[in-house]
Short mmCIF file of C-alpha atoms in Angstrom, two decimals:
data_model
loop_
_atom_site.label_atom_id
_atom_site.label_comp_id
_atom_site.label_asym_id
_atom_site.label_seq_id
_atom_site.Cartn_x
_atom_site.Cartn_y
_atom_site.Cartn_z
CA MET U 55 -18.33 -6.75 -34.04
CA SER U 56 -22.07 -7.03 -33.94
CA TYR U 57 -24.62 -4.26 -34.28
CA THR U 58 -28.37 -4.08 -34.54
CA HIS U 59 -30.45 -2.68 -37.31
CA ALA U 60 -32.81 0.03 -36.12
CA LEU U 61 -35.84 -1.77 -37.52
CA LEU U 62 -35.27 -5.13 -35.87
CA PRO U 63 -37.27 -5.88 -32.73
CA PRO U 64 -35.31 -5.68 -29.45
CA SER U 65 -35.16 -9.47 -29.13
CA TYR U 66 -32.64 -9.50 -31.98
CA VAL U 67 -30.14 -7.48 -30.03
CA GLU U 68 -26.97 -9.46 -29.49
CA ILE U 69 -24.60 -8.75 -26.72
CA GLU U 70 -21.05 -8.88 -27.98
CA MET U 71 -18.06 -6.98 -26.75
CA ALA U 72 -17.54 -4.80 -29.79
CA ASP U 73 -13.86 -5.54 -29.79
CA GLU U 74 -12.41 -7.72 -27.08
CA SER U 75 -9.24 -5.68 -27.00
CA LEU U 76 -11.14 -2.61 -25.82
CA PHE U 77 -12.06 -4.25 -22.55
CA ASP U 78 -8.71 -6.03 -22.20
CA PHE U 79 -6.74 -2.80 -22.47
CA LEU U 80 -9.13 -0.92 -20.20
CA HIS U 81 -8.92 -3.65 -17.58
CA MET U 82 -5.11 -3.63 -17.73
CA GLU U 83 -5.07 0.10 -17.19
CA ILE U 84 -7.63 -0.03 -14.37
CA VAL U 85 -5.50 -2.52 -12.48
CA SER U 86 -2.32 -0.55 -13.13
CA HIS U 87 -3.98 2.71 -12.09
CA ILE U 88 -5.34 1.36 -8.84
CA TYR U 89 -1.99 -0.11 -7.84
CA LYS U 90 -0.16 3.08 -8.77
CA GLU U 91 -2.60 5.19 -6.74
CA GLN U 92 -2.15 3.00 -3.70
CA GLN U 93 1.59 3.02 -4.07
CA SER U 94 2.08 6.75 -4.56
CA SER U 95 0.68 7.60 -1.16
CA LYS U 96 2.88 5.10 0.63
CA GLY U 97 5.99 4.43 -1.45
CA GLU U 98 6.22 0.74 -0.66
CA MET U 99 3.37 -1.69 -1.05
CA ASP U 100 2.71 -4.01 1.84
CA ASN U 101 0.15 -6.76 2.07
CA LYS U 102 -2.48 -4.43 3.47
CA ASP U 103 -2.09 -2.12 0.46
CA ARG U 104 -2.36 -5.04 -1.88
CA ALA U 105 -5.52 -6.17 -0.11
CA VAL U 106 -7.01 -2.70 -0.54
CA CYS U 107 -6.30 -2.76 -4.26
CA VAL U 108 -7.79 -6.20 -4.66
CA SER U 109 -10.90 -5.17 -2.78
CA VAL U 110 -11.35 -2.01 -4.85
CA LEU U 111 -11.09 -4.05 -8.03
CA GLU U 112 -13.47 -6.64 -6.68
CA SER U 113 -16.14 -4.08 -5.80
CA MET U 114 -15.88 -2.56 -9.26
CA GLY U 115 -16.41 -6.00 -10.70
CA PHE U 116 -19.35 -6.55 -8.37
CA ARG U 117 -21.26 -3.60 -9.75
CA VAL U 118 -20.42 -4.60 -13.33
CA GLY U 119 -21.52 -8.17 -12.68
CA GLN U 120 -24.84 -7.01 -11.28
CA GLY U 121 -25.55 -4.94 -14.38
CA LEU U 122 -24.37 -7.62 -16.78
CA ILE U 123 -26.56 -10.33 -15.31
CA GLU U 124 -29.65 -8.15 -15.58
CA ARG U 125 -28.85 -7.64 -19.23
CA LEU U 126 -28.06 -11.27 -19.94
CA THR U 127 -30.99 -12.88 -18.19
CA ARG U 128 -33.49 -10.40 -19.52
CA ASP U 129 -35.18 -13.06 -21.64
CA SER U 130 -34.44 -16.21 -19.66
CA PRO U 131 -36.91 -18.15 -17.55
CA SER U 132 -36.29 -18.19 -13.80
CA PHE U 133 -33.92 -20.79 -12.41
CA LYS U 134 -34.97 -23.95 -10.64
CA ASP U 135 -32.29 -24.07 -7.98
CA GLU U 136 -28.76 -23.06 -7.06
CA LEU U 137 -27.18 -25.66 -9.29
CA ASP U 138 -29.18 -24.38 -12.23
CA VAL U 139 -27.92 -20.90 -11.57
CA MET U 140 -24.32 -22.12 -11.41
CA LYS U 141 -24.73 -24.02 -14.66
CA PHE U 142 -26.03 -20.86 -16.28
CA VAL U 143 -23.04 -18.94 -14.94
CA CYS U 144 -20.67 -21.61 -16.24
CA LYS U 145 -22.17 -21.76 -19.70
CA ASP U 146 -24.06 -18.72 -20.97
CA PHE U 147 -22.67 -16.11 -18.64
CA TRP U 148 -19.07 -17.25 -18.96
CA THR U 149 -19.40 -17.38 -22.75
CA LYS U 150 -20.69 -13.85 -22.99
CA VAL U 151 -18.25 -12.36 -20.56
CA PHE U 152 -15.10 -14.50 -20.87
CA ARG U 153 -15.61 -15.83 -24.41
CA ARG U 154 -15.68 -19.51 -23.52
CA GLN U 155 -17.40 -21.93 -21.17
CA VAL U 156 -16.11 -23.07 -17.84
CA ASP U 157 -14.31 -26.39 -18.34
CA ASN U 158 -15.17 -28.03 -15.08
CA LEU U 159 -17.76 -27.38 -12.36
CA ARG U 160 -17.50 -29.20 -9.05
CA THR U 161 -19.67 -28.89 -5.97
CA ASN U 162 -20.05 -30.43 -2.59
CA HIS U 163 -23.81 -29.89 -2.85
CA GLN U 164 -23.59 -27.83 0.31
CA GLY U 165 -23.11 -24.42 -1.18
CA THR U 166 -19.51 -24.58 -2.36
CA TYR U 167 -18.73 -24.61 -6.08
CA VAL U 168 -15.43 -24.68 -7.92
CA LEU U 169 -15.39 -23.38 -11.48
CA GLN U 170 -12.31 -24.30 -13.48
CA ASP U 171 -11.43 -22.41 -16.63
CA ASN U 172 -8.34 -23.82 -18.33
CA LYS U 173 -7.77 -20.85 -20.61
CA PHE U 174 -9.04 -17.91 -18.65
CA SER U 175 -9.25 -15.03 -21.09
CA LEU U 176 -7.64 -12.43 -18.85
CA LEU U 177 -4.61 -14.67 -18.25
CA THR U 178 -3.87 -16.10 -21.68
CA GLN U 179 -1.62 -13.24 -22.75
CA LEU U 180 0.32 -13.26 -19.48
CA SER U 181 2.04 -16.59 -19.63
CA SER U 182 1.48 -20.28 -20.19
CA GLY U 183 3.16 -21.65 -17.11
CA LYS U 184 4.69 -20.23 -14.02
CA GLN U 185 6.09 -16.91 -15.22
CA TYR U 186 4.32 -13.90 -13.66
CA LEU U 187 2.35 -16.22 -11.35
CA ASP U 188 2.67 -13.76 -8.48
CA GLN U 189 1.01 -11.06 -10.58
CA ALA U 190 -1.97 -13.14 -11.56
CA PRO U 191 -4.19 -12.32 -8.56
CA LYS U 192 -4.21 -8.64 -9.56
CA TYR U 193 -5.87 -9.55 -12.82
CA LEU U 194 -8.43 -11.88 -11.27
CA ALA U 195 -9.89 -9.59 -8.63
CA PHE U 196 -12.20 -7.77 -11.00
CA SER U 197 -13.51 -11.03 -12.45
CA CYS U 198 -14.22 -12.42 -8.99
CA GLY U 199 -16.32 -9.35 -8.38
CA VAL U 200 -18.15 -9.82 -11.66
CA VAL U 201 -19.12 -13.35 -10.67
CA ARG U 202 -20.16 -12.28 -7.18
CA GLY U 203 -22.25 -9.43 -8.55
CA ALA U 204 -23.96 -11.67 -11.05
CA LEU U 205 -24.84 -14.23 -8.38
CA SER U 206 -25.99 -11.54 -6.01
CA ASN U 207 -28.58 -10.28 -8.45
CA LEU U 208 -29.75 -13.83 -8.99
CA GLY U 209 -30.46 -14.04 -5.29
CA MET U 210 -27.31 -15.81 -4.17
CA ASP U 211 -25.01 -14.04 -1.73
CA SER U 212 -21.56 -15.50 -2.03
CA VAL U 213 -17.88 -15.12 -1.49
CA VAL U 214 -15.85 -15.60 -4.65
CA THR U 215 -12.11 -16.22 -4.69
CA ALA U 216 -9.75 -17.32 -7.43
CA GLU U 217 -6.57 -19.33 -7.44
CA VAL U 218 -4.01 -20.00 -10.13
CA SER U 219 -1.22 -22.54 -10.12
CA VAL U 220 -0.40 -22.86 -13.79
CA MET U 221 -1.45 -20.14 -16.17
CA PRO U 222 -3.75 -19.67 -17.96
CA SER U 223 -5.75 -22.21 -16.01
CA CYS U 224 -7.67 -20.76 -13.11
CA LYS U 225 -10.13 -21.96 -10.43
CA PHE U 226 -12.89 -19.77 -9.04
CA GLN U 227 -14.34 -20.86 -5.73
CA VAL U 228 -17.88 -19.74 -4.93
CA VAL U 229 -19.13 -20.22 -1.38
CA VAL U 230 -22.80 -19.43 -1.10
CA GLN U 231 -23.71 -17.69 2.16
CA LYS U 232 -26.70 -19.09 3.92
CA LEU U 233 -28.69 -16.61 5.96
CA MET F 131 17.39 -22.24 -46.00
CA THR F 132 17.42 -20.67 -42.65
CA VAL F 133 16.84 -17.78 -40.31
CA HIS F 134 19.97 -16.59 -38.55
CA ASN F 135 18.77 -14.08 -36.02
CA LEU F 136 16.16 -11.47 -35.16
CA TYR F 137 16.35 -8.07 -33.49
CA ILE F 138 13.47 -5.95 -32.28
CA PHE F 139 14.15 -2.26 -31.62
CA ASP F 140 11.82 0.40 -30.33
CA ARG F 141 11.65 3.91 -31.72
CA ASN F 142 14.30 5.16 -29.31
CA GLY F 143 16.89 2.68 -30.45
CA SER F 144 16.79 0.33 -27.47
CA CYS F 145 16.94 -3.31 -28.42
CA LEU F 146 13.88 -4.93 -26.89
CA TYR F 147 14.57 -8.45 -28.03
CA TYR F 148 17.27 -10.46 -29.69
CA ASN F 149 17.49 -14.13 -30.49
CA GLU F 150 19.59 -16.25 -32.80
CA TRP F 151 18.94 -19.62 -34.33
CA ASN F 152 21.83 -20.30 -36.58
CA ARG F 153 24.65 -17.89 -36.17
CA LYS F 154 28.05 -19.30 -36.97
CA LYS F 155 30.06 -16.14 -36.51
CA GLN F 156 29.75 -13.49 -33.83
CA ALA F 157 30.44 -9.81 -34.40
CA GLY F 158 33.43 -9.67 -32.09
CA ILE F 159 31.96 -6.86 -30.01
CA SER F 160 29.70 -6.89 -26.99
CA LYS F 161 25.99 -7.37 -27.49
CA ASP F 162 25.23 -3.82 -26.46
CA GLU F 163 27.66 -2.47 -28.99
CA GLU F 164 26.24 -4.76 -31.61
CA PHE F 165 22.72 -3.52 -31.01
CA LYS F 166 23.84 0.09 -31.13
CA LEU F 167 25.72 -0.58 -34.34
CA MET F 168 22.75 -2.30 -35.94
CA TYR F 169 20.32 0.44 -35.01
CA GLY F 170 22.68 3.23 -36.00
CA MET F 171 23.43 1.64 -39.34
CA LEU F 172 19.77 1.12 -40.12
CA PHE F 173 18.97 4.68 -39.19
CA SER F 174 21.67 5.94 -41.56
CA ILE F 175 20.68 3.59 -44.38
CA ARG F 176 17.07 4.65 -44.19
CA SER F 177 17.90 8.28 -44.35
CA PHE F 178 20.42 7.69 -47.17
CA VAL F 179 17.96 5.64 -49.19
CA SER F 180 15.25 8.24 -48.95
CA LYS F 181 17.59 11.10 -49.77
CA MET F 182 19.13 9.41 -52.81
CA SER F 183 15.94 7.96 -54.16
CA PRO F 184 15.43 9.05 -57.79
CA LEU F 185 11.69 8.54 -57.39
CA ASP F 186 9.13 9.25 -54.71
CA MET F 187 9.48 6.54 -52.13
CA LYS F 188 6.80 4.46 -50.51
CA GLU F 189 8.26 1.96 -48.13
CA GLY F 190 11.85 2.97 -48.10
CA PHE F 191 14.60 0.61 -47.11
CA LEU F 192 13.57 -3.06 -47.25
CA THR F 193 16.55 -5.40 -47.45
CA PHE F 194 20.22 -5.64 -48.20
CA GLN F 195 22.18 -8.69 -49.20
CA THR F 196 25.73 -9.93 -49.18
CA SER F 197 27.18 -13.06 -50.75
CA LYS F 198 26.17 -15.02 -47.66
CA TYR F 199 23.11 -13.48 -46.03
CA ARG F 200 20.23 -11.09 -46.46
CA LEU F 201 19.00 -8.62 -43.93
CA HIS F 202 15.28 -7.87 -43.87
CA TYR F 203 13.86 -4.76 -42.27
CA TYR F 204 10.31 -3.93 -41.25
CA GLU F 205 9.19 -0.83 -39.41
CA THR F 206 5.72 -0.55 -37.94
CA PRO F 207 3.74 2.70 -37.93
CA SER F 208 4.32 2.80 -34.18
CA GLY F 209 8.08 2.94 -34.67
CA LEU F 210 8.94 -0.63 -33.79
CA ARG F 211 11.73 -2.03 -35.94
CA PHE F 212 12.06 -5.69 -36.82
CA VAL F 213 15.35 -6.85 -38.31
CA MET F 214 15.89 -10.40 -39.46
CA ASN F 215 18.93 -11.99 -41.06
CA THR F 216 18.31 -14.98 -43.27
CA ASP F 217 20.31 -16.81 -45.85
CA LEU F 218 20.01 -15.91 -49.50
CA SER F 219 17.22 -18.35 -50.30
CA VAL F 220 14.67 -16.08 -48.66
CA PRO F 221 13.76 -13.27 -51.04
CA ASN F 222 11.25 -11.45 -48.93
CA ALA F 223 10.55 -11.78 -45.23
CA ARG F 224 8.29 -8.76 -44.93
CA GLU F 225 5.17 -10.81 -44.36
CA THR F 226 6.94 -12.91 -41.79
CA LEU F 227 8.00 -9.82 -39.90
CA GLN F 228 4.51 -8.38 -40.16
CA HIS F 229 3.14 -11.60 -38.75
CA ILE F 230 5.61 -11.50 -35.88
CA TYR F 231 4.46 -7.99 -35.11
CA SER F 232 0.70 -8.44 -35.28
CA ASN F 233 0.31 -12.00 -34.08
CA LEU F 234 3.11 -12.28 -31.57
CA TYR F 235 4.22 -8.87 -30.39
CA VAL F 236 0.73 -7.35 -30.20
CA GLU F 237 -0.82 -10.49 -28.74
CA TYR F 238 1.75 -11.41 -26.15
CA ILE F 239 3.48 -8.16 -25.30
CA VAL F 240 1.07 -5.33 -25.86
CA LYS F 241 -1.78 -7.32 -24.39
CA ASN F 242 0.27 -8.52 -21.48
CA PRO F 243 -0.47 -6.27 -18.52
CA VAL F 244 2.86 -7.03 -16.91
CA CYS F 245 5.01 -6.03 -19.89
CA VAL F 246 5.90 -2.38 -19.86
CA LEU F 247 6.23 -1.03 -23.38
CA GLY F 248 9.72 0.18 -24.04
CA GLN F 249 11.42 -2.29 -21.74
CA SER F 250 13.06 -5.46 -22.94
CA LEU F 251 10.63 -8.27 -23.65
CA ASP F 252 10.77 -10.77 -20.82
CA SER F 253 7.64 -12.73 -21.45
CA GLU F 254 8.47 -16.42 -21.81
CA LEU F 255 5.20 -16.90 -23.61
CA PHE F 256 6.32 -14.47 -26.29
CA SER F 257 9.76 -16.12 -26.61
CA SER F 258 8.40 -19.60 -26.88
CA ARG F 259 5.73 -18.68 -29.41
CA LEU F 260 8.25 -16.73 -31.46
CA ASP F 261 10.69 -19.61 -31.39
CA ALA F 262 8.00 -22.07 -32.44
CA PHE F 263 6.91 -19.74 -35.23
CA ILE F 264 10.42 -19.28 -36.59
CA ARG F 265 11.10 -23.01 -36.51
CA ALA F 266 7.86 -23.66 -38.34
CA LEU F 267 8.65 -21.29 -41.19
CA PRO F 268 8.84 -23.04 -44.56
CA TYR F 269 12.29 -21.64 -45.14
CA TYR F 270 13.74 -22.56 -41.78
CA SER F 271 16.01 -25.50 -41.29
CA PRO F 272 18.42 -26.15 -38.43
CA ARG F 273 21.37 -26.15 -40.81
CA ALA F 274 22.32 -23.19 -42.95
CA ALA F 275 22.20 -23.67 -46.70
#
């Protein structure tokens, strides 16, 4: 846990999740709550219900991502180009939010980027293989929103999706929308 | 030197997890009955031990031993009960059981959003890590002493 001394100048403030478990547990409960809410009004969940849940989670993440990026880039210089922004997301942003760096960034240089994280922090406790694979998307929706929100406040409108084939490795696809 | 088997019970008496590594003799009753018997016996022993204690008690019941094996018991503040049978060469498995609780149960079950607390532990990640941990114990060997 990190804290700041009242007499230190603001530049010494470090952003650290006070205890990672706090967010992990809260996130688990948020996902569970949203799915329960959607289910109680219908009884059975169909694909449309699932899509609603995913989109609610994603929009929550969006707002969080927007706020986080303001906080994290407070003292950084402005970015040269899109690729620079993505590199920042893969390194500094990912480290602060997901506790490690993205392992692999690929792009087609035409606005599509694939970020691969081989030990995505929200999946590591789920399984290390195929078990619970069908449940993984529920726990990725919020994070997709966080990435989209962060990019949005850096001036990049995008669509962010995630796919998992073997846990805890996960690929986020960012497609930047050109106006 | 070896670990024979491990049971994990919740506070209501349901057996959440059971695995064996080196068990030569079965109890002769169904697994459900065995779990009920184990939990019931432990419940009685704990209450007996605390009632009959000539001094104020801190931890309560810890282990019992026979000529062939020793049973180790660890109960967490949250009511989870870990029971491990080892051979006689292991004097104290309390730390091992504490490690299983904090580094395996808490990490892979409590922090797993899919695992519902109170239901049996299905996570393969938990099973495989637990298995690897048991096999890596200094007092574990595939053959009983």
